Amino acid sequence: MKRQALISILVAMVLSSAVHAGEARRATVPDIIQSEVASTPAWVAASVALADDGTLRGDLFAEATRRSIARYLKSNEGRAECATTLGRVADQAASTRSASDLITNARSLFSGTVLDAREGFLFGSPGTLVAVEVEEWVKGGVQAPVFLFHPYARIRTPHGVICAVPVAAAPAPSNGDRVMIFAYTHPVGLGAAIFRIEAARQMVLRGRAAEHTPEAIRRELGNSREWRDLVEFVRTHPGVKAPSREPEVR
């Protein structure tokens, strides 16, 4: 009986540890990620962004950002949904027209699984921060936790809704989706690696609810939807060993 009781306790401890580990693994997008250079944070989650009066917090956002968002909310005043939207595209100076361009110009090229996503603000721009567990670095590599910034959000405040929509449409990554990222610029964030991409052109997505392949990749890969075909195509492409032509942007 004592042995059975001990086994039961050990099993319960293992299961409890697994549950807590799973919770920790899912809760991967933090409230705040500091900037390496700016006095205000690089990333602020929507859940902690607002002061008691419903405006952006002065200790987390620059005054210019607070005024800009206040003017934007004024334009949507009294509306349940957005009359206008905010959205930005990552600054990409090099071409994304072909698969060769994407692979050659990428400073960081990696694949992985989406763990978590939260709405908020990256340097004052609304959007969604997506946490990725990297499975393979084809080019580049960092030791810090990896995130993608997707400029899509519907952030509700007492003064209206803050909306962001990417200029070029692409599905928003969800938990469990697999992604391959062709990032042209260096990541930002202190103790983190936040990659800013144009998802429509620089992200392959395979998920339960949505799929996306950039036109440049689709033209050369054909109609194959198999993940292994994509990975093999990218791994063996000559552009993997070529130096990036994208100038450094921070």
PDB file of N, CA and C in Angstrom, residues 2-18:
ATOM      1  N   LYS A   2       1.937   1.224   0.844  1.00  0.00           N
ATOM      2  CA  LYS A   2       2.810   2.388   0.896  1.00  0.00           C
ATOM      3  C   LYS A   2       3.482   2.633  -0.450  1.00  0.00           C
ATOM      4  N   ARG A   3       3.877   1.511  -1.105  1.00  0.00           N
ATOM      5  CA  ARG A   3       4.532   1.641  -2.397  1.00  0.00           C
ATOM      6  C   ARG A   3       3.573   2.235  -3.430  1.00  0.00           C
ATOM      7  N   GLN A   4       2.316   1.766  -3.415  1.00  0.00           N
ATOM      8  CA  GLN A   4       1.326   2.290  -4.352  1.00  0.00           C
ATOM      9  C   GLN A   4       1.064   3.778  -4.095  1.00  0.00           C
ATOM     10  N   ALA A   5       1.024   4.149  -2.818  1.00  0.00           N
ATOM     11  CA  ALA A   5       0.797   5.554  -2.459  1.00  0.00           C
ATOM     12  C   ALA A   5       1.950   6.423  -2.952  1.00  0.00           C
ATOM     13  N   LEU A   6       3.191   5.897  -2.789  1.00  0.00           N
ATOM     14  CA  LEU A   6       4.360   6.644  -3.237  1.00  0.00           C
ATOM     15  C   LEU A   6       4.355   6.818  -4.753  1.00  0.00           C
ATOM     16  N   ILE A   7       3.993   5.746  -5.463  1.00  0.00           N
ATOM     17  CA  ILE A   7       3.927   5.823  -6.924  1.00  0.00           C
ATOM     18  C   ILE A   7       2.886   6.846  -7.358  1.00  0.00           C
ATOM     19  N   SER A   8       1.733   6.846  -6.665  1.00  0.00           N
ATOM     20  CA  SER A   8       0.672   7.797  -7.004  1.00  0.00           C
ATOM     21  C   SER A   8       1.137   9.234  -6.810  1.00  0.00           C
ATOM     22  N   ILE A   9       1.874   9.467  -5.717  1.00  0.00           N
ATOM     23  CA  ILE A   9       2.383  10.818  -5.439  1.00  0.00           C
ATOM     24  C   ILE A   9       3.365  11.259  -6.516  1.00  0.00           C
ATOM     25  N   LEU A  10       4.276  10.323  -6.898  1.00  0.00           N
ATOM     26  CA  LEU A  10       5.269  10.646  -7.916  1.00  0.00           C
ATOM     27  C   LEU A  10       4.608  10.943  -9.263  1.00  0.00           C
ATOM     28  N   VAL A  11       3.603  10.133  -9.628  1.00  0.00           N
ATOM     29  CA  VAL A  11       2.884  10.353 -10.881  1.00  0.00           C
ATOM     30  C   VAL A  11       2.202  11.721 -10.867  1.00  0.00           C
ATOM     31  N   ALA A  12       1.570  12.053  -9.734  1.00  0.00           N
ATOM     32  CA  ALA A  12       0.890  13.348  -9.609  1.00  0.00           C
ATOM     33  C   ALA A  12       1.879  14.505  -9.745  1.00  0.00           C
ATOM     34  N   MET A  13       3.080  14.334  -9.153  1.00  0.00           N
ATOM     35  CA  MET A  13       4.093  15.381  -9.248  1.00  0.00           C
ATOM     36  C   MET A  13       4.560  15.568 -10.688  1.00  0.00           C
ATOM     37  N   VAL A  14       4.752  14.461 -11.403  1.00  0.00           N
ATOM     38  CA  VAL A  14       5.189  14.541 -12.798  1.00  0.00           C
ATOM     39  C   VAL A  14       4.131  15.218 -13.653  1.00  0.00           C
ATOM     40  N   LEU A  15       2.866  14.822 -13.466  1.00  0.00           N
ATOM     41  CA  LEU A  15       1.778  15.419 -14.238  1.00  0.00           C
ATOM     42  C   LEU A  15       1.643  16.899 -13.936  1.00  0.00           C
ATOM     43  N   SER A  16       1.778  17.251 -12.657  1.00  0.00           N
ATOM     44  CA  SER A  16       1.685  18.659 -12.274  1.00  0.00           C
ATOM     45  C   SER A  16       2.794  19.469 -12.911  1.00  0.00           C
ATOM     46  N   SER A  17       4.019  18.908 -12.912  1.00  0.00           N
ATOM     47  CA  SER A  17       5.148  19.599 -13.524  1.00  0.00           C
ATOM     48  C   SER A  17       4.920  19.784 -15.013  1.00  0.00           C
ATOM     49  N   ALA A  18       4.359  18.766 -15.661  1.00  0.00           N
ATOM     50  CA  ALA A  18       4.099  18.857 -17.101  1.00  0.00           C
ATOM     51  C   ALA A  18       3.077  19.937 -17.410  1.00  0.00           C
TER      52      ALA A  18
END
